[in-house]
Amino acid sequence: MTANLRTGSDFARLSRRVSEAGLLDRRPGYYAFRIGLVATLFVSGWIAFFAIGDSWWQLGIAVFQAVMFGQIALLSHDLAHRQVFRTRRPSEIAGRIAGNLGVGMSYGWWMDKHTRHHANPNHEDLDPDVDPDILVWSKDQARASKGLPRFIGRYQAFLFFPLLTLEGLNLHFSGIRAVAKPGLRRRGLEAALLLAHFALYFSALLVVLSPGKALVFFIVHKALWGVYMGSIFAPNHKGMPILSGDTELDFLRKQVLTSRNVRGGRIVDVALGGLNYQIEHHLFPSMPSPHLRRARPIVQGYCAEIGVPYHETGLIESYSLALRSLHEAGEPIRANRRDAARA
């Protein structure tokens, strides 16, 4: 995909409209309520866990806590973007409590990765979210793939959701790997909080549950958390244009053309943490999540004015588009296999 380099004035005009509407202002009351509600539900879930004891009914708690882990991760995301606090220090303190201690995910590692994603969304050379580590996201990546990505890439659309069951473990592992290497900001603190999370989590499982039930609880909890996390982020960019090194786009077009909004009511807003308004979030990352819905008609109308496509679809269709894109990306691998079989 190519486009002429623009000056950025288009975004400046949009930014003024959004700012004049008051949509960049902080929402302390909203976040105080949201953090309090999520924390209360999270703690209540563990109180119920200890109250129920060694029972298979604990699988219901595993499902509930998978959702709570996802909601805490979404709060950590908002904190990283300084949607809650304007300055870095309180954002980092709360973010590490939510991310490292709350769900066992390194706040510093994730923030670095996510910042690079926002700077160059869907850029196959610069966006870590489209690295071909397991899946391939473009036909060029498929042609160059070797090892596991090449093996999985043939049928990756069918394997995508099953693979998401491992995403929770991947988030844990990535955090542990990040604190094990020099370079991470406040590395010692992050490591201590991660250690505290895992010590508390596994102690609770082994004290309350028999070994067999503890293992099943762990599998169900981590698998569903991984699927939930993947289901939050997959609709946003997967199936949208993949950029390469020779693409020249201004900030507005780079963010809008690679992002997809997901239509839905309040339930979708809560489940996806406002990230269903992905276009608005990418244009204004520090905008509080409850303002994204209000920013949507402003951004959509402005994109229509300047002739920039604004992509929005339903939740189920967004997953369909993502899976279709994965299947198309893997075509060179399947074609190569067919050619080898004929030879």
Tab-separated table of C-alpha atoms in Angstrom:
chain	number	residue	atom	x	y	z
A	1	MET	CA	0.000	0.000	0.000
A	2	THR	CA	1.420	3.414	-0.914
A	3	ALA	CA	0.382	6.969	-0.259
A	4	ASN	CA	1.852	10.416	-0.583
A	5	LEU	CA	3.661	11.837	2.415
A	6	ARG	CA	1.407	14.375	4.157
A	7	THR	CA	2.346	17.256	6.435
A	8	GLY	CA	0.385	16.188	9.497
A	9	SER	CA	-1.920	19.233	9.388
A	10	ASP	CA	-4.902	16.915	8.943
A	11	PHE	CA	-4.264	15.420	12.370
A	12	ALA	CA	-3.688	18.855	13.907
A	13	ARG	CA	-7.149	19.994	12.790
A	14	LEU	CA	-8.753	16.813	14.123
A	15	SER	CA	-6.877	17.142	17.395
A	16	ARG	CA	-8.219	20.664	17.893
A	17	ARG	CA	-11.800	19.455	17.393
A	18	VAL	CA	-11.340	16.630	19.867
A	19	SER	CA	-9.638	18.865	22.413
A	20	GLU	CA	-12.345	21.533	22.129
A	21	ALA	CA	-14.922	18.835	22.879
A	22	GLY	CA	-13.111	18.169	26.172
A	23	LEU	CA	-12.365	14.549	25.254
A	24	LEU	CA	-8.708	14.677	26.293
A	25	ASP	CA	-9.581	15.706	29.852
A	26	ARG	CA	-8.934	13.188	32.636
A	27	ARG	CA	-11.806	11.236	34.241
A	28	PRO	CA	-10.665	10.605	37.844
A	29	GLY	CA	-14.146	9.728	39.064
A	30	TYR	CA	-14.654	7.121	36.352
A	31	TYR	CA	-11.300	5.467	36.970
A	32	ALA	CA	-11.739	5.526	40.753
A	33	PHE	CA	-15.029	3.661	40.295
A	34	ARG	CA	-13.642	1.253	37.700
A	35	ILE	CA	-10.490	0.414	39.661
A	36	GLY	CA	-12.523	-0.004	42.843
A	37	LEU	CA	-15.055	-2.275	41.133
A	38	VAL	CA	-12.460	-4.483	39.430
A	39	ALA	CA	-10.387	-4.744	42.626
A	40	THR	CA	-13.486	-5.647	44.658
A	41	LEU	CA	-14.555	-8.338	42.203
A	42	PHE	CA	-11.008	-9.700	41.976
A	43	VAL	CA	-10.616	-9.970	45.758
A	44	SER	CA	-14.155	-11.350	46.112
A	45	GLY	CA	-13.278	-14.068	43.630
A	46	TRP	CA	-10.351	-15.201	45.767
A	47	ILE	CA	-12.454	-15.011	48.939
A	48	ALA	CA	-14.971	-17.305	47.234
A	49	PHE	CA	-12.081	-19.556	46.172
A	50	PHE	CA	-11.021	-20.084	49.800
A	51	ALA	CA	-14.619	-20.423	50.970
A	52	ILE	CA	-15.520	-23.137	48.420
A	53	GLY	CA	-12.474	-25.248	49.250
A	54	ASP	CA	-11.406	-28.456	47.534
A	55	SER	CA	-14.281	-28.782	45.053
A	56	TRP	CA	-14.783	-29.009	41.311
A	57	TRP	CA	-17.030	-25.954	41.658
A	58	GLN	CA	-13.732	-24.075	41.684
A	59	LEU	CA	-13.720	-24.273	37.894
A	60	GLY	CA	-16.385	-21.560	37.985
A	61	ILE	CA	-13.915	-19.399	39.924
A	62	ALA	CA	-11.251	-20.204	37.325
A	63	VAL	CA	-13.533	-18.843	34.594
A	64	PHE	CA	-14.405	-15.772	36.668
A	65	GLN	CA	-10.770	-15.001	37.458
A	66	ALA	CA	-9.815	-15.384	33.792
A	67	VAL	CA	-12.177	-12.495	33.077
A	68	MET	CA	-10.821	-10.527	36.052
A	69	PHE	CA	-7.220	-11.027	34.897
A	70	GLY	CA	-8.257	-9.625	31.519
A	71	GLN	CA	-9.935	-6.622	33.123
A	72	ILE	CA	-6.872	-5.928	35.286
A	73	ALA	CA	-4.666	-6.165	32.188
A	74	LEU	CA	-6.929	-3.612	30.491
A	75	LEU	CA	-6.505	-1.271	33.457
A	76	SER	CA	-2.737	-1.728	33.213
A	77	HIS	CA	-3.031	-0.790	29.538
A	78	ASP	CA	-4.876	2.446	30.385
A	79	LEU	CA	-2.304	3.254	33.061
A	80	ALA	CA	0.560	2.724	30.611
A	81	HIS	CA	-1.030	5.231	28.230
A	82	ARG	CA	-1.444	7.751	31.086
A	83	GLN	CA	-5.177	7.786	30.668
A	84	VAL	CA	-5.617	7.617	34.440
A	85	PHE	CA	-2.774	9.821	35.740
A	86	ARG	CA	-1.124	12.605	33.790
A	87	THR	CA	2.412	11.960	35.056
A	88	ARG	CA	4.662	8.940	34.769
A	89	ARG	CA	5.392	8.075	38.402
A	90	PRO	CA	1.859	7.294	39.658
A	91	SER	CA	1.100	5.582	36.332
A	92	GLU	CA	4.109	3.286	36.753
A	93	ILE	CA	3.368	2.518	40.407
A	94	ALA	CA	-0.257	1.591	39.714
A	95	GLY	CA	0.688	-0.163	36.469
A	96	ARG	CA	3.211	-2.427	38.182
A	97	ILE	CA	0.762	-3.262	40.953
A	98	ALA	CA	-1.913	-4.165	38.395
A	99	GLY	CA	0.356	-5.847	35.856
A	100	ASN	CA	3.167	-7.522	37.790
A	101	LEU	CA	1.499	-8.217	41.116
A	102	GLY	CA	-2.084	-8.536	39.914
A	103	VAL	CA	-1.761	-10.803	36.866
A	104	GLY	CA	1.931	-11.746	36.629
A	105	MET	CA	2.665	-9.709	33.486
A	106	SER	CA	5.691	-7.400	33.332
A	107	TYR	CA	4.438	-3.818	33.060
A	108	GLY	CA	7.791	-2.512	31.786
A	109	TRP	CA	8.188	-5.207	29.126
A	110	TRP	CA	4.630	-4.809	27.896
A	111	MET	CA	4.811	-1.011	27.859
A	112	ASP	CA	7.958	-1.065	25.707
A	113	LYS	CA	6.418	-3.558	23.289
A	114	HIS	CA	3.094	-1.722	23.089
A	115	THR	CA	4.750	1.667	22.585
A	116	ARG	CA	6.597	0.302	19.547
A	117	HIS	CA	3.320	-1.096	18.241
A	118	HIS	CA	1.609	2.288	18.524
A	119	ALA	CA	4.485	4.036	16.750
A	120	ASN	CA	4.269	1.733	13.719
A	121	PRO	CA	1.040	-0.315	13.749
A	122	ASN	CA	0.936	-3.306	11.398
A	123	HIS	CA	4.417	-2.535	10.026
A	124	GLU	CA	6.010	-5.900	9.378
A	125	ASP	CA	9.510	-4.598	10.158
A	126	LEU	CA	8.752	-2.328	13.126
A	127	ASP	CA	5.607	-3.553	14.899
A	128	PRO	CA	6.417	-6.352	17.392
A	129	ASP	CA	2.787	-7.511	17.193
A	130	VAL	CA	3.332	-8.727	13.624
A	131	ASP	CA	6.669	-10.430	14.167
A	132	PRO	CA	6.587	-13.877	12.517
A	133	ASP	CA	7.630	-15.686	15.696
A	134	ILE	CA	4.890	-18.341	15.520
A	135	LEU	CA	2.314	-17.008	13.051
A	136	VAL	CA	2.972	-15.303	9.725
A	137	TRP	CA	1.029	-12.130	9.008
A	138	SER	CA	1.846	-11.520	5.340
A	139	LYS	CA	2.664	-13.556	2.265
A	140	ASP	CA	6.216	-12.171	2.282
A	141	GLN	CA	6.672	-13.473	5.818
A	142	ALA	CA	5.235	-16.813	4.755
A	143	ARG	CA	7.700	-17.129	1.874
A	144	ALA	CA	10.620	-16.382	4.185
A	145	SER	CA	9.379	-18.539	7.065
A	146	LYS	CA	11.242	-21.515	8.471
A	147	GLY	CA	10.765	-23.916	11.344
A	148	LEU	CA	7.700	-23.565	13.561
A	149	PRO	CA	6.104	-20.562	11.754
A	150	ARG	CA	6.329	-22.458	8.471
A	151	PHE	CA	4.831	-25.574	10.021
A	152	ILE	CA	1.981	-23.721	11.716
A	153	GLY	CA	1.494	-21.181	8.917
A	154	ARG	CA	-0.193	-23.651	6.606
A	155	TYR	CA	-3.241	-23.954	8.833
A	156	GLN	CA	-2.780	-20.996	11.163
A	157	ALA	CA	-6.312	-19.672	10.677
A	158	PHE	CA	-7.674	-22.927	12.106
A	159	LEU	CA	-5.078	-22.979	14.885
A	160	PHE	CA	-5.397	-19.335	15.926
A	161	PHE	CA	-7.936	-19.665	18.733
A	162	PRO	CA	-6.464	-22.952	20.054
A	163	LEU	CA	-3.067	-21.225	20.179
A	164	LEU	CA	-4.583	-18.372	22.179
A	165	THR	CA	-5.026	-20.807	25.072
A	166	LEU	CA	-1.245	-20.472	25.494
A	167	GLU	CA	-1.217	-16.653	25.391
A	168	GLY	CA	-1.538	-16.275	29.164
A	169	LEU	CA	1.514	-18.472	29.688
A	170	ASN	CA	3.316	-16.538	26.959
A	171	LEU	CA	2.658	-13.267	28.821
A	172	HIS	CA	4.067	-14.788	32.011
A	173	PHE	CA	7.110	-16.196	30.222
A	174	SER	CA	7.815	-12.937	28.379
A	175	GLY	CA	7.732	-11.030	31.658
A	176	ILE	CA	10.082	-13.492	33.363
A	177	ARG	CA	12.445	-13.381	30.402
A	178	ALA	CA	12.412	-9.557	30.455
A	179	VAL	CA	13.379	-9.296	34.137
A	180	ALA	CA	16.062	-11.950	33.698
A	181	LYS	CA	17.985	-9.720	31.283
A	182	PRO	CA	19.601	-6.319	32.007
A	183	GLY	CA	18.016	-3.194	30.560
A	184	LEU	CA	14.491	-3.265	31.945
A	185	ARG	CA	13.603	-0.147	33.938
A	186	ARG	CA	13.162	-0.905	37.682
A	187	ARG	CA	14.102	-4.487	36.936
A	188	GLY	CA	14.504	-5.521	40.592
A	189	LEU	CA	11.097	-4.177	41.573
A	190	GLU	CA	9.432	-5.830	38.590
A	191	ALA	CA	11.094	-9.156	39.441
A	192	ALA	CA	10.028	-8.931	43.092
A	193	LEU	CA	6.413	-8.193	42.189
A	194	LEU	CA	6.325	-11.039	39.673
A	195	LEU	CA	7.784	-13.411	42.263
A	196	ALA	CA	5.177	-12.287	44.792
A	197	HIS	CA	2.385	-12.893	42.279
A	198	PHE	CA	3.471	-16.431	41.436
A	199	ALA	CA	4.183	-17.296	45.090
A	200	LEU	CA	0.720	-16.164	46.179
A	201	TYR	CA	-1.043	-17.751	43.199
A	202	PHE	CA	0.518	-21.197	43.455
A	203	SER	CA	0.366	-21.208	47.261
A	204	ALA	CA	-3.379	-20.562	47.091
A	205	LEU	CA	-3.911	-23.379	44.597
A	206	LEU	CA	-1.813	-25.928	46.479
A	207	VAL	CA	-3.169	-25.054	49.937
A	208	VAL	CA	-6.850	-25.147	48.967
A	209	LEU	CA	-6.997	-27.741	46.176
A	210	SER	CA	-5.787	-31.277	45.722
A	211	PRO	CA	-2.954	-31.584	43.170
A	212	GLY	CA	-5.286	-32.811	40.438
A	213	LYS	CA	-7.850	-30.081	40.947
A	214	ALA	CA	-5.084	-27.470	41.227
A	215	LEU	CA	-3.701	-28.551	37.855
A	216	VAL	CA	-7.127	-28.441	36.182
A	217	PHE	CA	-7.850	-25.033	37.753
A	218	PHE	CA	-4.508	-23.721	36.451
A	219	ILE	CA	-5.133	-25.043	32.917
A	220	VAL	CA	-8.689	-23.673	32.700
A	221	HIS	CA	-7.766	-20.317	34.207
A	222	LYS	CA	-4.697	-19.681	32.043
A	223	ALA	CA	-6.279	-21.026	28.850
A	224	LEU	CA	-9.399	-18.863	29.151
A	225	TRP	CA	-7.376	-15.800	30.156
A	226	GLY	CA	-5.234	-16.271	27.050
A	227	VAL	CA	-8.276	-16.602	24.795
A	228	TYR	CA	-9.849	-13.522	26.383
A	229	MET	CA	-6.688	-11.441	25.922
A	230	GLY	CA	-6.328	-12.547	22.314
A	231	SER	CA	-9.999	-11.880	21.649
A	232	ILE	CA	-9.570	-8.313	22.913
A	233	PHE	CA	-6.635	-7.453	20.662
A	234	ALA	CA	-7.206	-9.617	17.560
A	235	PRO	CA	-10.111	-7.578	16.079
A	236	ASN	CA	-8.148	-4.332	16.145
A	237	HIS	CA	-5.518	-4.731	13.404
A	238	LYS	CA	-5.531	-8.287	12.090
A	239	GLY	CA	-6.813	-8.305	8.540
A	240	MET	CA	-6.004	-4.640	8.033
A	241	PRO	CA	-3.258	-3.469	5.617
A	242	ILE	CA	0.277	-4.594	6.446
A	243	LEU	CA	2.816	-1.808	5.984
A	244	SER	CA	6.396	-2.278	4.813
A	245	GLY	CA	9.595	-0.256	4.759
A	246	ASP	CA	8.730	1.728	1.625
A	247	THR	CA	5.337	2.941	2.886
A	248	GLU	CA	5.067	6.690	3.487
A	249	LEU	CA	2.076	7.810	5.516
A	250	ASP	CA	1.445	10.716	7.855
A	251	PHE	CA	0.462	10.015	11.460
A	252	LEU	CA	-3.306	10.163	10.927
A	253	ARG	CA	-3.352	7.835	7.935
A	254	LYS	CA	-0.857	5.420	9.461
A	255	GLN	CA	-3.107	4.974	12.483
A	256	VAL	CA	-6.523	5.008	10.771
A	257	LEU	CA	-5.732	2.810	7.771
A	258	THR	CA	-4.217	0.021	9.879
A	259	SER	CA	-6.922	-0.023	12.580
A	260	ARG	CA	-10.458	-1.368	12.760
A	261	ASN	CA	-13.300	-0.373	15.058
A	262	VAL	CA	-15.755	-2.941	16.386
A	263	ARG	CA	-19.403	-1.963	16.684
A	264	GLY	CA	-21.338	-2.901	19.793
A	265	GLY	CA	-23.128	-1.624	22.854
A	266	ARG	CA	-22.026	-1.174	26.422
A	267	ILE	CA	-21.314	-4.885	26.886
A	268	VAL	CA	-18.775	-4.847	24.058
A	269	ASP	CA	-17.285	-1.625	25.455
A	270	VAL	CA	-16.758	-3.255	28.854
A	271	ALA	CA	-15.562	-6.603	27.503
A	272	LEU	CA	-12.985	-4.999	25.197
A	273	GLY	CA	-12.108	-2.194	27.582
A	274	GLY	CA	-12.922	0.496	25.023
A	275	LEU	CA	-10.371	-0.928	22.584
A	276	ASN	CA	-13.222	-1.618	20.175
A	277	TYR	CA	-12.728	2.093	19.352
A	278	GLN	CA	-9.268	1.247	18.115
A	279	ILE	CA	-9.036	4.047	15.552
A	280	GLU	CA	-9.718	6.711	18.162
A	281	HIS	CA	-7.402	5.011	20.650
A	282	HIS	CA	-4.520	4.947	18.179
A	283	LEU	CA	-5.023	8.578	17.231
A	284	PHE	CA	-5.291	9.685	20.879
A	285	PRO	CA	-3.631	7.049	23.100
A	286	SER	CA	-3.931	9.133	26.287
A	287	MET	CA	-7.666	9.723	25.828
A	288	PRO	CA	-9.613	8.150	28.736
A	289	SER	CA	-11.431	5.072	27.517
A	290	PRO	CA	-14.972	6.361	28.297
A	291	HIS	CA	-14.352	9.266	25.900
A	292	LEU	CA	-13.490	7.036	22.941
A	293	ARG	CA	-17.167	6.373	22.182
A	294	ARG	CA	-17.839	10.121	22.105
A	295	ALA	CA	-14.799	10.775	19.910
A	296	ARG	CA	-15.926	8.235	17.322
A	297	PRO	CA	-18.457	10.417	15.414
A	298	ILE	CA	-15.968	13.306	15.363
A	299	VAL	CA	-13.194	11.140	13.940
A	300	GLN	CA	-15.482	9.284	11.548
A	301	GLY	CA	-16.938	12.519	10.205
A	302	TYR	CA	-13.528	14.093	9.819
A	303	CYS	CA	-12.168	11.056	7.946
A	304	ALA	CA	-15.112	11.350	5.545
A	305	GLU	CA	-14.251	15.045	5.022
A	306	ILE	CA	-10.644	14.352	4.023
A	307	GLY	CA	-11.338	11.105	2.149
A	308	VAL	CA	-9.648	8.643	4.510
A	309	PRO	CA	-11.341	5.212	4.765
A	310	TYR	CA	-12.711	4.518	8.244
A	311	HIS	CA	-13.175	0.798	8.833
A	312	GLU	CA	-15.765	-0.453	11.300
A	313	THR	CA	-17.460	-3.819	11.590
A	314	GLY	CA	-19.280	-6.105	13.999
A	315	LEU	CA	-17.452	-8.276	16.521
A	316	ILE	CA	-18.029	-11.625	14.797
A	317	GLU	CA	-17.149	-10.186	11.393
A	318	SER	CA	-13.931	-8.723	12.834
A	319	TYR	CA	-12.824	-12.200	13.900
A	320	SER	CA	-13.821	-13.568	10.495
A	321	LEU	CA	-11.713	-10.928	8.740
A	322	ALA	CA	-8.748	-11.663	10.995
A	323	LEU	CA	-8.952	-15.408	10.350
A	324	ARG	CA	-9.408	-14.879	6.619
A	325	SER	CA	-6.303	-12.707	6.562
A	326	LEU	CA	-4.308	-15.361	8.401
A	327	HIS	CA	-5.428	-17.998	5.931
A	328	GLU	CA	-4.477	-15.836	2.951
A	329	ALA	CA	-1.085	-15.031	4.479
A	330	GLY	CA	-0.291	-18.745	4.737
A	331	GLU	CA	-1.105	-19.464	1.066
A	332	PRO	CA	2.555	-19.420	-0.167
A	333	ILE	CA	3.396	-22.180	2.319
A	334	ARG	CA	0.486	-24.317	1.170
A	335	ALA	CA	1.323	-23.626	-2.482
A	336	ASN	CA	4.929	-24.643	-1.927
A	337	ARG	CA	3.803	-27.859	-0.304
A	338	ARG	CA	1.455	-28.611	-3.216
A	339	ASP	CA	4.262	-27.999	-5.704
A	340	ALA	CA	6.595	-30.275	-3.772
A	341	ALA	CA	3.963	-33.018	-3.704
A	342	ARG	CA	3.581	-32.856	-7.502
A	343	ALA	CA	7.323	-32.959	-8.129
